[in-house]
Structures are given as C-alpha cells and as structure tokens.
Tab-separated table of C-alpha atoms and ligand atoms in Angstrom:
chain	number	residue	atom	x	y	z
A	1	MET	CA	55.391	28.062	103.481
A	2	SER	CA	58.242	29.731	104.560
A	3	GLN	CA	61.588	28.271	105.844
A	4	PRO	CA	62.444	29.922	109.759
A	5	HIS	CA	65.770	31.628	108.437
A	6	GLU	CA	63.881	33.627	105.568
A	7	GLU	CA	61.512	34.075	108.599
A	8	ARG	CA	64.043	35.622	110.575
A	9	PHE	CA	65.420	37.474	108.133
A	10	MET	CA	62.399	39.609	107.523
A	11	GLN	CA	62.603	40.106	111.254
A	12	LYS	CA	65.360	41.252	111.311
A	13	ILE	CA	64.317	43.987	108.152
A	14	ASP	CA	61.565	45.560	109.599
A	15	ALA	CA	62.708	45.469	112.901
A	16	GLU	CA	65.406	48.189	111.064
A	17	GLU	CA	68.287	45.528	112.865
A	18	LYS	CA	71.393	44.995	109.518
A	19	ILE	CA	72.382	42.263	108.470
A	20	GLU	CA	75.648	41.540	108.692
A	21	PRO	CA	78.036	39.082	106.668
A	22	LYS	CA	77.681	36.437	109.083
A	23	ASP	CA	73.990	36.327	109.115
A	24	TRP	CA	71.598	34.531	106.654
A	25	MET	CA	70.533	36.451	103.245
A	26	PRO	CA	68.279	35.248	100.933
A	27	ALA	CA	70.041	34.686	97.744
A	28	ALA	CA	69.267	36.896	95.617
A	29	TYR	CA	69.580	39.270	98.138
A	30	ARG	CA	73.057	38.687	98.224
A	31	LYS	CA	72.746	38.896	94.366
A	32	ASN	CA	71.212	42.239	94.509
A	33	LEU	CA	73.322	43.701	97.146
A	34	ILE	CA	76.627	42.441	95.037
A	35	ARG	CA	75.976	44.694	92.261
A	36	GLN	CA	74.147	47.790	93.519
A	37	ILE	CA	77.089	47.727	95.783
A	38	SER	CA	79.952	47.234	93.088
A	39	GLN	CA	78.267	48.881	90.373
A	40	HIS	CA	78.636	52.377	92.641
A	41	ALA	CA	81.809	51.555	93.334
A	42	HIS	CA	82.994	51.569	89.977
A	43	SER	CA	80.805	54.801	90.043
A	44	GLU	CA	83.370	56.668	92.615
A	45	VAL	CA	86.498	54.885	90.809
A	46	ILE	CA	85.197	55.892	87.020
A	47	GLY	CA	84.190	59.448	88.168
A	48	MET	CA	87.991	59.734	89.470
A	49	GLN	CA	88.410	60.025	85.654
A	50	PRO	CA	86.370	63.138	84.956
A	51	GLU	CA	87.415	65.524	87.117
A	52	GLY	CA	91.050	64.472	86.991
A	53	ASN	CA	90.966	65.751	83.871
A	54	TRP	CA	91.257	68.923	85.007
A	55	ILE	CA	93.824	68.596	88.253
A	56	THR	CA	96.417	69.945	85.614
A	57	ARG	CA	94.796	72.854	84.392
A	58	ALA	CA	92.548	74.276	87.552
A	59	PRO	CA	92.761	77.830	87.557
A	60	SER	CA	94.431	78.410	91.178
A	61	LEU	CA	96.757	76.377	93.968
A	62	ARG	CA	93.999	76.730	95.657
A	63	ARG	CA	91.532	74.999	93.021
A	64	LYS	CA	93.826	72.715	92.176
A	65	ALA	CA	94.749	71.797	96.148
A	66	VAL	CA	90.924	71.596	96.382
A	67	LEU	CA	90.209	69.119	93.275
A	68	LEU	CA	92.951	66.917	93.662
A	69	ALA	CA	91.183	66.698	97.339
A	70	LYS	CA	88.447	65.406	96.107
A	71	VAL	CA	89.274	63.346	93.725
A	72	GLN	CA	91.050	61.187	95.992
A	73	ASP	CA	88.199	60.994	98.371
A	74	GLU	CA	86.250	59.280	95.240
A	75	GLY	CA	88.866	57.278	94.895
A	76	GLY	CA	88.797	55.947	98.620
A	77	HIS	CA	84.892	55.553	98.377
A	78	GLY	CA	85.296	53.267	95.528
A	79	LEU	CA	87.636	51.204	98.471
A	80	TYR	CA	85.494	51.481	100.839
A	81	LEU	CA	82.561	50.597	98.282
A	82	TYR	CA	84.346	47.601	96.906
A	83	SER	CA	85.231	45.866	100.445
A	84	ALA	CA	81.679	45.905	100.931
A	85	THR	CA	80.968	44.138	98.219
A	86	GLU	CA	84.114	42.382	99.583
A	87	THR	CA	82.384	41.232	102.872
A	88	LEU	CA	79.179	39.493	100.160
A	89	GLY	CA	81.538	36.664	98.864
A	90	ILE	CA	83.037	38.151	95.736
A	91	THR	CA	86.536	39.117	95.210
A	92	ARG	CA	88.373	41.808	93.953
A	93	ASP	CA	89.662	40.167	90.954
A	94	GLU	CA	86.124	39.336	90.031
A	95	LEU	CA	84.451	42.771	90.425
A	96	ILE	CA	87.529	44.731	88.615
A	97	GLU	CA	87.068	42.041	85.165
A	98	ALA	CA	83.336	42.734	85.852
A	99	LEU	CA	83.306	46.250	84.665
A	100	GLN	CA	85.744	46.439	82.408
A	101	SER	CA	84.301	43.719	80.520
A	102	GLY	CA	81.536	45.892	80.395
A	103	THR	CA	79.575	42.770	82.696
A	104	ALA	CA	78.914	45.971	85.265
A	105	LYS	CA	77.635	49.044	84.893
A	106	TYR	CA	78.805	52.484	86.546
A	107	ALA	CA	76.755	56.086	87.498
A	108	SER	CA	75.895	56.651	83.529
A	109	ILE	CA	77.084	60.446	84.095
A	110	PHE	CA	80.319	59.495	84.539
A	111	ASN	CA	80.468	58.752	80.684
A	112	TYR	CA	80.078	63.279	80.026
A	113	PRO	CA	83.376	65.288	78.742
A	114	THR	CA	84.468	68.171	81.494
A	115	GLN	CA	84.756	70.347	78.220
A	116	THR	CA	85.586	73.809	80.322
A	117	TRP	CA	87.080	74.309	84.286
A	118	ALA	CA	82.902	75.684	85.093
A	119	ASP	CA	82.085	71.991	84.509
A	120	VAL	CA	84.214	70.670	87.108
A	121	ALA	CA	82.036	72.947	89.347
A	122	ALA	CA	78.975	71.581	87.459
A	123	ILE	CA	80.502	68.121	88.493
A	124	GLY	CA	80.660	69.294	92.172
A	125	TRP	CA	77.433	71.041	92.716
A	126	LEU	CA	74.854	68.547	90.542
A	127	VAL	CA	77.008	65.644	89.941
A	128	ASP	CA	77.702	65.126	94.044
A	129	GLY	CA	74.521	66.421	95.004
A	130	ALA	CA	72.378	64.644	93.273
A	131	ALA	CA	74.325	62.105	94.728
A	132	ILE	CA	74.402	62.649	98.324
A	133	CYS	CA	70.520	62.922	97.996
A	134	ASN	CA	71.293	59.246	96.861
A	135	GLN	CA	73.507	58.622	99.310
A	136	VAL	CA	71.755	60.338	102.289
A	137	SER	CA	68.832	57.855	101.967
A	138	LEU	CA	70.723	54.875	101.819
A	139	GLN	CA	73.228	55.539	105.091
A	140	ARG	CA	69.457	53.181	106.745
A	141	THR	CA	70.243	50.506	103.670
A	142	SER	CA	69.685	47.104	105.088
A	143	TYR	CA	73.346	46.347	104.914
A	144	GLY	CA	75.055	46.737	107.683
A	145	PRO	CA	78.820	46.750	105.971
A	146	TYR	CA	77.228	49.150	103.361
A	147	SER	CA	75.637	51.623	105.494
A	148	ARG	CA	78.274	51.833	108.037
A	149	ALA	CA	80.327	53.021	103.934
A	150	MET	CA	77.773	55.466	103.828
A	151	ILE	CA	78.223	56.627	106.641
A	152	ARG	CA	81.804	57.518	106.048
A	153	ILE	CA	81.413	59.207	102.208
A	154	CYS	CA	78.264	61.257	102.582
A	155	LYS	CA	80.402	63.417	105.422
A	156	GLU	CA	82.433	63.569	102.277
A	157	GLU	CA	80.025	63.902	99.544
A	158	SER	CA	79.051	67.298	101.202
A	159	PHE	CA	82.227	68.827	101.381
A	160	HIS	CA	82.612	68.560	97.518
A	161	GLN	CA	79.178	69.498	96.497
A	162	ARG	CA	79.155	73.350	98.741
A	163	GLN	CA	83.318	73.243	96.455
A	164	GLY	CA	81.237	72.758	93.199
A	165	TYR	CA	78.783	75.360	94.527
A	166	GLU	CA	81.304	77.065	94.887
A	167	ALA	CA	82.723	76.991	92.388
A	168	MET	CA	80.490	78.115	90.121
A	169	LEU	CA	79.190	80.723	92.405
A	170	ALA	CA	82.801	82.591	91.515
A	171	MET	CA	82.455	81.406	87.810
A	172	ALA	CA	78.378	83.172	87.842
A	173	ARG	CA	79.731	86.595	89.802
A	174	GLY	CA	82.702	86.690	87.548
A	175	SER	CA	83.458	87.985	83.877
A	176	ALA	CA	80.157	87.873	81.634
A	177	GLU	CA	82.139	85.126	79.471
A	178	GLN	CA	82.571	83.392	83.105
A	179	LYS	CA	78.921	83.645	83.352
A	180	GLN	CA	78.177	82.311	80.708
A	181	MET	CA	80.627	79.689	80.960
A	182	ALA	CA	78.996	78.937	84.232
A	183	GLN	CA	75.851	78.025	81.976
A	184	ASP	CA	76.302	76.281	79.071
A	185	ALA	CA	77.992	73.489	82.338
A	186	LEU	CA	74.649	73.536	84.032
A	187	ASN	CA	72.500	73.148	80.366
A	188	ARG	CA	75.077	70.827	79.850
A	189	PHE	CA	75.028	68.682	83.046
A	190	TYR	CA	71.279	69.878	84.539
A	191	TRP	CA	69.599	66.628	82.319
A	192	PRO	CA	72.338	64.108	82.906
A	193	ALA	CA	72.191	64.433	86.300
A	194	LEU	CA	68.646	63.850	86.774
A	195	MET	CA	69.214	60.207	84.904
A	196	MET	CA	71.936	60.051	87.480
A	197	PHE	CA	69.154	58.416	90.128
A	198	GLY	CA	67.785	56.318	87.122
A	199	PRO	CA	64.176	54.919	85.045
A	200	HIS	CA	61.276	55.577	86.262
A	201	ASP	CA	59.773	54.045	89.642
A	202	ALA	CA	57.358	51.778	86.998
A	203	GLU	CA	60.096	50.841	84.327
A	204	SER	CA	62.763	50.400	87.664
A	205	ALA	CA	63.565	46.366	87.300
A	206	HIS	CA	65.075	46.714	91.757
A	207	SER	CA	63.171	48.788	92.670
A	208	ALA	CA	60.145	47.119	94.252
A	209	GLN	CA	62.201	44.442	95.476
A	210	SER	CA	65.303	46.889	96.854
A	211	MET	CA	63.088	48.077	98.824
A	212	THR	CA	60.649	45.445	100.152
A	213	TRP	CA	64.399	43.772	101.265
A	214	LYS	CA	64.831	47.902	102.441
A	215	ILE	CA	68.524	48.287	100.588
A	216	LYS	CA	67.215	50.832	98.626
A	217	ARG	CA	64.477	53.390	100.760
A	218	GLU	CA	63.660	55.658	98.390
A	219	THR	CA	62.407	55.137	94.865
A	220	ASN	CA	64.465	56.430	92.471
A	221	ASP	CA	61.369	59.333	91.692
A	222	ASP	CA	60.552	60.405	95.239
A	223	LEU	CA	65.212	60.818	95.334
A	224	ARG	CA	65.237	62.315	91.535
A	225	GLN	CA	61.960	65.151	93.197
A	226	LYS	CA	63.714	65.570	96.570
A	227	PHE	CA	67.046	67.097	94.405
A	228	ILE	CA	64.885	69.146	91.608
A	229	ASP	CA	63.153	70.923	94.551
A	230	GLN	CA	66.617	71.716	96.026
A	231	THR	CA	68.293	72.337	92.746
A	232	VAL	CA	66.229	75.260	92.035
A	233	PRO	CA	67.253	78.022	94.259
A	234	GLN	CA	70.139	77.269	93.766
A	235	ILE	CA	70.410	78.456	90.395
A	236	GLU	CA	68.448	80.880	91.391
A	237	PHE	CA	70.831	82.568	94.106
A	238	LEU	CA	73.098	81.605	91.228
A	239	GLY	CA	71.649	84.087	89.088
A	240	LEU	CA	71.398	81.709	86.194
A	241	ASP	CA	68.083	80.207	84.109
A	242	HIS	CA	67.214	76.819	84.735
A	243	PRO	CA	68.055	74.907	82.584
A	244	ASP	CA	64.277	73.509	82.132
A	245	PRO	CA	61.967	75.168	80.312
A	246	GLU	CA	59.055	73.324	82.004
A	247	ILE	CA	59.798	74.085	85.496
A	248	GLN	CA	56.737	75.299	87.613
A	249	TRP	CA	55.991	75.021	91.582
A	250	ASN	CA	52.965	73.087	92.165
A	251	GLU	CA	50.975	74.164	95.391
A	252	GLU	CA	48.974	71.142	95.256
A	253	ARG	CA	51.888	68.808	95.539
A	254	ARG	CA	54.266	70.615	96.828
A	255	HIS	CA	57.064	69.790	94.906
A	256	TYR	CA	57.801	71.585	91.346
A	257	ASP	CA	56.589	70.070	87.859
A	258	HIS	CA	59.149	69.367	85.420
A	259	GLY	CA	60.251	68.917	81.717
A	260	GLU	CA	60.703	65.036	81.230
A	261	ILE	CA	64.273	63.831	80.835
A	262	ASP	CA	65.759	62.284	76.801
A	263	TRP	CA	65.256	58.361	78.015
A	264	GLU	CA	67.166	57.982	74.580
A	265	GLU	CA	70.185	59.380	75.162
A	266	PHE	CA	70.334	57.142	79.119
A	267	TYR	CA	69.295	53.821	77.992
A	268	ASN	CA	72.038	55.032	74.798
A	269	VAL	CA	74.955	56.361	77.004
A	270	ILE	CA	73.674	52.540	79.946
A	271	LYS	CA	74.785	50.206	77.253
A	272	GLY	CA	78.564	51.918	76.705
A	273	ASN	CA	77.820	54.109	73.397
A	274	GLY	CA	77.755	57.525	75.159
A	275	HIS	CA	80.736	59.800	73.600
A	276	ALA	CA	83.176	58.599	76.355
A	277	ASN	CA	82.345	55.297	77.247
A	278	ARG	CA	85.248	53.743	75.874
A	279	GLN	CA	87.733	56.399	76.558
A	280	ARG	CA	86.767	55.369	80.654
A	281	LEU	CA	86.737	52.283	80.394
A	282	SER	CA	90.496	52.362	78.399
A	283	HIS	CA	92.118	54.063	80.932
A	284	HIS	CA	91.037	52.380	83.019
A	285	ILE	CA	92.117	49.172	82.632
A	286	HIS	CA	95.247	51.121	81.478
A	287	ALA	CA	95.944	52.635	84.488
A	288	HIS	CA	94.966	49.208	86.020
A	289	GLU	CA	97.802	46.900	84.013
A	290	GLU	CA	99.736	50.049	84.939
A	291	GLY	CA	99.779	49.326	88.529
A	292	GLN	CA	100.082	45.588	88.111
A	293	TRP	CA	103.626	45.534	90.004
A	294	VAL	CA	102.046	47.590	93.268
A	295	ARG	CA	100.179	44.179	93.532
A	296	ASP	CA	102.884	41.820	92.934
A	297	ALA	CA	105.188	44.120	95.449
A	298	VAL	CA	102.386	43.414	98.042
A	299	ASN	CA	101.035	40.035	97.163
A	300	ALA	CA	104.917	39.647	97.331
A	301	TYR	CA	105.330	41.442	100.285
A	302	ASN	CA	102.791	39.791	102.221
A	303	LYS	CA	103.627	36.094	101.235
A	304	LYS	CA	107.333	36.892	103.018
A	305	HIS	CA	105.543	38.260	105.834
A	306	LYS	CA	103.400	35.036	106.000
A	307	ALA	CA	106.496	32.673	105.874
A	308	ALA	CA	108.668	34.305	108.671
A	309	ARG	CA	105.300	34.718	111.059
A	310	ASN	CA	104.904	30.924	110.055
A	311	LYS	CA	108.450	29.794	110.871
A	312	ALA	CA	108.478	31.516	114.699
A	313	ALA	CA	105.128	30.302	115.295
B	1	LIG	N1	74.159	54.557	85.786
B	1	LIG	O1	66.455	49.267	88.446
B	1	LIG	P1	67.453	49.968	88.261
B	1	LIG	C1	79.161	59.398	92.804
B	1	LIG	C2	70.916	50.450	85.594
B	1	LIG	S1	78.641	57.868	93.338
B	1	LIG	C3	73.621	53.502	84.555
B	1	LIG	O2	66.076	51.030	88.740
B	1	LIG	P2	68.661	50.566	91.081
B	1	LIG	C4	80.124	59.814	92.531
B	1	LIG	C5	70.802	50.363	86.873
B	1	LIG	O3	72.750	49.221	87.136
B	1	LIG	C6	76.884	57.918	91.870
B	1	LIG	N2	72.466	52.521	85.147
B	1	LIG	O4	68.574	50.209	89.293
B	1	LIG	C7	80.954	60.828	92.750
B	1	LIG	C8	69.832	48.596	85.996
B	1	LIG	O5	70.825	47.487	85.481
B	1	LIG	P3	71.951	46.120	86.006
B	1	LIG	C9	76.911	56.405	92.033
B	1	LIG	C10	71.703	52.839	85.512
B	1	LIG	O6	69.192	49.330	91.266
B	1	LIG	C11	80.740	62.586	92.236
B	1	LIG	C12	68.945	49.037	85.300
B	1	LIG	O7	69.679	50.513	84.957
B	1	LIG	N3	76.049	56.195	93.011
B	1	LIG	O8	78.339	60.493	91.970
B	1	LIG	C13	71.358	54.447	85.853
B	1	LIG	O9	67.983	49.366	91.541
B	1	LIG	C14	81.280	63.363	91.322
B	1	LIG	C15	67.709	49.528	86.317
B	1	LIG	O10	67.472	50.622	86.759
B	1	LIG	C16	75.041	54.704	93.120
B	1	LIG	O11	75.294	53.495	92.637
B	1	LIG	C17	72.042	55.407	85.994
B	1	LIG	N4	73.094	56.185	86.247
B	1	LIG	O12	68.255	51.837	90.901
B	1	LIG	C18	82.268	60.182	92.153
B	1	LIG	C19	74.069	54.724	94.253
B	1	LIG	N5	70.643	54.035	86.545
B	1	LIG	O13	72.187	46.322	86.904
B	1	LIG	C20	82.595	60.831	91.664
B	1	LIG	C21	74.145	54.052	94.881
B	1	LIG	C22	69.929	52.990	86.793
B	1	LIG	O14	70.131	45.439	86.482
B	1	LIG	C23	82.425	62.253	91.652
B	1	LIG	N6	73.217	52.840	94.194
B	1	LIG	N7	70.619	52.125	86.527
B	1	LIG	O15	72.454	46.176	85.150
B	1	LIG	C24	71.490	53.385	93.146
B	1	LIG	O16	70.750	54.034	94.731
B	1	LIG	C25	71.323	52.346	92.594
B	1	LIG	O17	71.954	51.005	92.163
B	1	LIG	C26	70.662	53.550	91.370
B	1	LIG	C27	70.047	52.563	90.365
B	1	LIG	C28	69.113	54.677	92.268
B	1	LIG	C29	71.700	54.292	90.445
C-alpha cells in the first residue's frame, strides 16, 4: 500500500498543482529531474559554442549584434536551469563536474560543426525551433522552478527562431551561391535537429515514468512529428528542397510521413564520438579554469561582507 505522502504527491500531480522544492517527492522523481534539467542546462551552455564561433565573422554589424545577444541569452538560459536544478539539493560544482567528466549528457546537436554563416541561420531556425517545440510543452512540467524557467526561456527562444529564419530567408533569396549555402546548411542540420527529440518512444528509457509524473508532457515521437509538420511549409516558403525524399502528407493521419533517422549516428554522437564532442568539452574546461579568478573574487567578497554583517548584528 502506498504511503500518505506518496498519495498526496500523486494527487497534486493529477490536479496539475506544481511540486515545489520543499514539498515531499519520491527520490526517483528528484533524481530524474536533476538528470533532465541539468542536461538541459548543459545543452544551453555548450550550445553557445557552435554559434559563438561566428560572432567575429558575422557578415554585418546588425547580424553581429543579434548573434551576440542570442548567444548571451543561451548562457542566461543555462543559468536559470542550473538554479532550478540546485533547488533539488545538488551543487553547481557537482553539476559542472558531471558535465566535464562526461557523466552527464548534453544535446547531441551541439557536436556538429558550424562550417558556414548559413549554419548559424539554420541553428536559429531549426535548432531553436526544435527546442521551442519541446520547451512549450515543458512549460507545463510538474516541477515549479523548471516550469517557471521554461516560461521565461520560451519567450526568448521564439525570438531566436525568428531571427534564424529571417537570416535563412536572406540567404535563400540571395545569390545562387548563397542559396546553395542555405540548402547545404538545411541538409546538414535537418536530421540532427530531428534527433534532438530523443529516441523513439519504444526505445526511450525515461519517457513512461516522466509522463506519469508529468515531468514530460508529450512524448519524443509526438513532439518530433509536430516539428516535422511545421517545418515542411517553412522549407517550401524558403524555396529550398526538403532533405527527406520520403516526406509525404498522409491525409488519414493528418501528419507528414517521413524517412527514418540514422539512429546509429545518434547513439555514436551521444556516446562522445561526434565531430566536435572532445572540442566542446575541452573548450568548456578551459573557459571554466580561466574563470576561476572571478569565482574566487565573488567568494572573497561574499565572505568579507558576511563577516561584516555578522559583526554588526
Ligand atoms: N542528445 O529516455 P530518453 C537548446 C539521452 S536546448 C543527447 O528519451 P528523456 C537551446 C537521454 O538523456 C536543447 N542525449 O530521455 C539552444 C537519455 O540518457 P541518460 C536541449 C539525448 O530525458 C538552441 C537517453 O538518451 N533541450 O537547444 C538526446 O526522457 C540553440 C534516453 O533518452 C532539452 O534538454 C539528445 N538529443 O528525453 C541552445 C529539453 N535525446 O540521461 C543554444 C529538456 C535523448 O539516461 C543554441 N529535455 N538523449 O544518460 C528533454 O525534454 C528530454 O531530456 C529529451 C530526452 C526529450 C531530450
């Protein structure tokens, strides 16, 4: 027979009430949340690298200002999400250690290189587009701090998606070479963007439990289908070719049928063998070490002021 606190917990979940940091929660709920939210935070922070790579090479001052703001927003998203994870009783140091040692994952997409300016546009359009698809649904997640972070993040991600699509449109309507760059970026980023939603539902280790606890509100395959459906008219409007030769409207399902993802590639990337996995982590470790003096200065300042406050009290 389940315990009263477990019953109360499930009643709250069923009634769409949020679970807050000081509420009782099953240990496995806490563990699963720490895993998902921290991996989400790591994705935002590691996700700054592929686009950050282009800040000094943006084609105009306007594009550079927009890109700088966008990359900075992603860092901010990481910080909200780390804070949300910390409310579950884990420290920032432990989270960073898990990322840097490879124990914790981050989104597979960020292990693909950004070879041309059109890749930056494709990331805004497709990667932020896929991220929003998922995050809109996560605004209704059952854990209060995660849900509130998602509401704020979604507002910024929609701007990111639009700026990416607008940059893609400029390329697609530009010279023949620019249009070709746009097509090439679409071809390379389309399939990895679909992989962002995770394995098929039948293969997804966490989905069933996460759906019961309303940590996740829609399954990997349902969200992926939503993204596939919304992307078809966007590709048409750009005047580009769809990278999936099997894409076809299915009147009965009222969804697009599509080709299969290369799952071998997906598992290879999440195991650490993607094009840029090693580079992404070593860059993070280097930047973290370089920032040690900032953390030392903040800690020294806090210590000094705490001592002064205690003396005054
Ligand atoms: N990459 O059982 P499931 C962004 C792992 S934010 C790497 O289905 P789950 C913003 C999964 O962790 C993008 N690993 O897992 C931006 C698990 O391994 P584990 C990030 C993946 O959690 C834009 C295993 O496979 N968004 O892009 C991936 O129920 C531009 C089994 O999978 C979020 O994190 C993957 N794609 O469902 C920033 C959203 N997929 O942990 C900069 C929140 C699966 O047991 C520039 N997260 N795995 O070792 C989620 O919604 C879920 O965690 C899923 C995966 C849907 C990602």
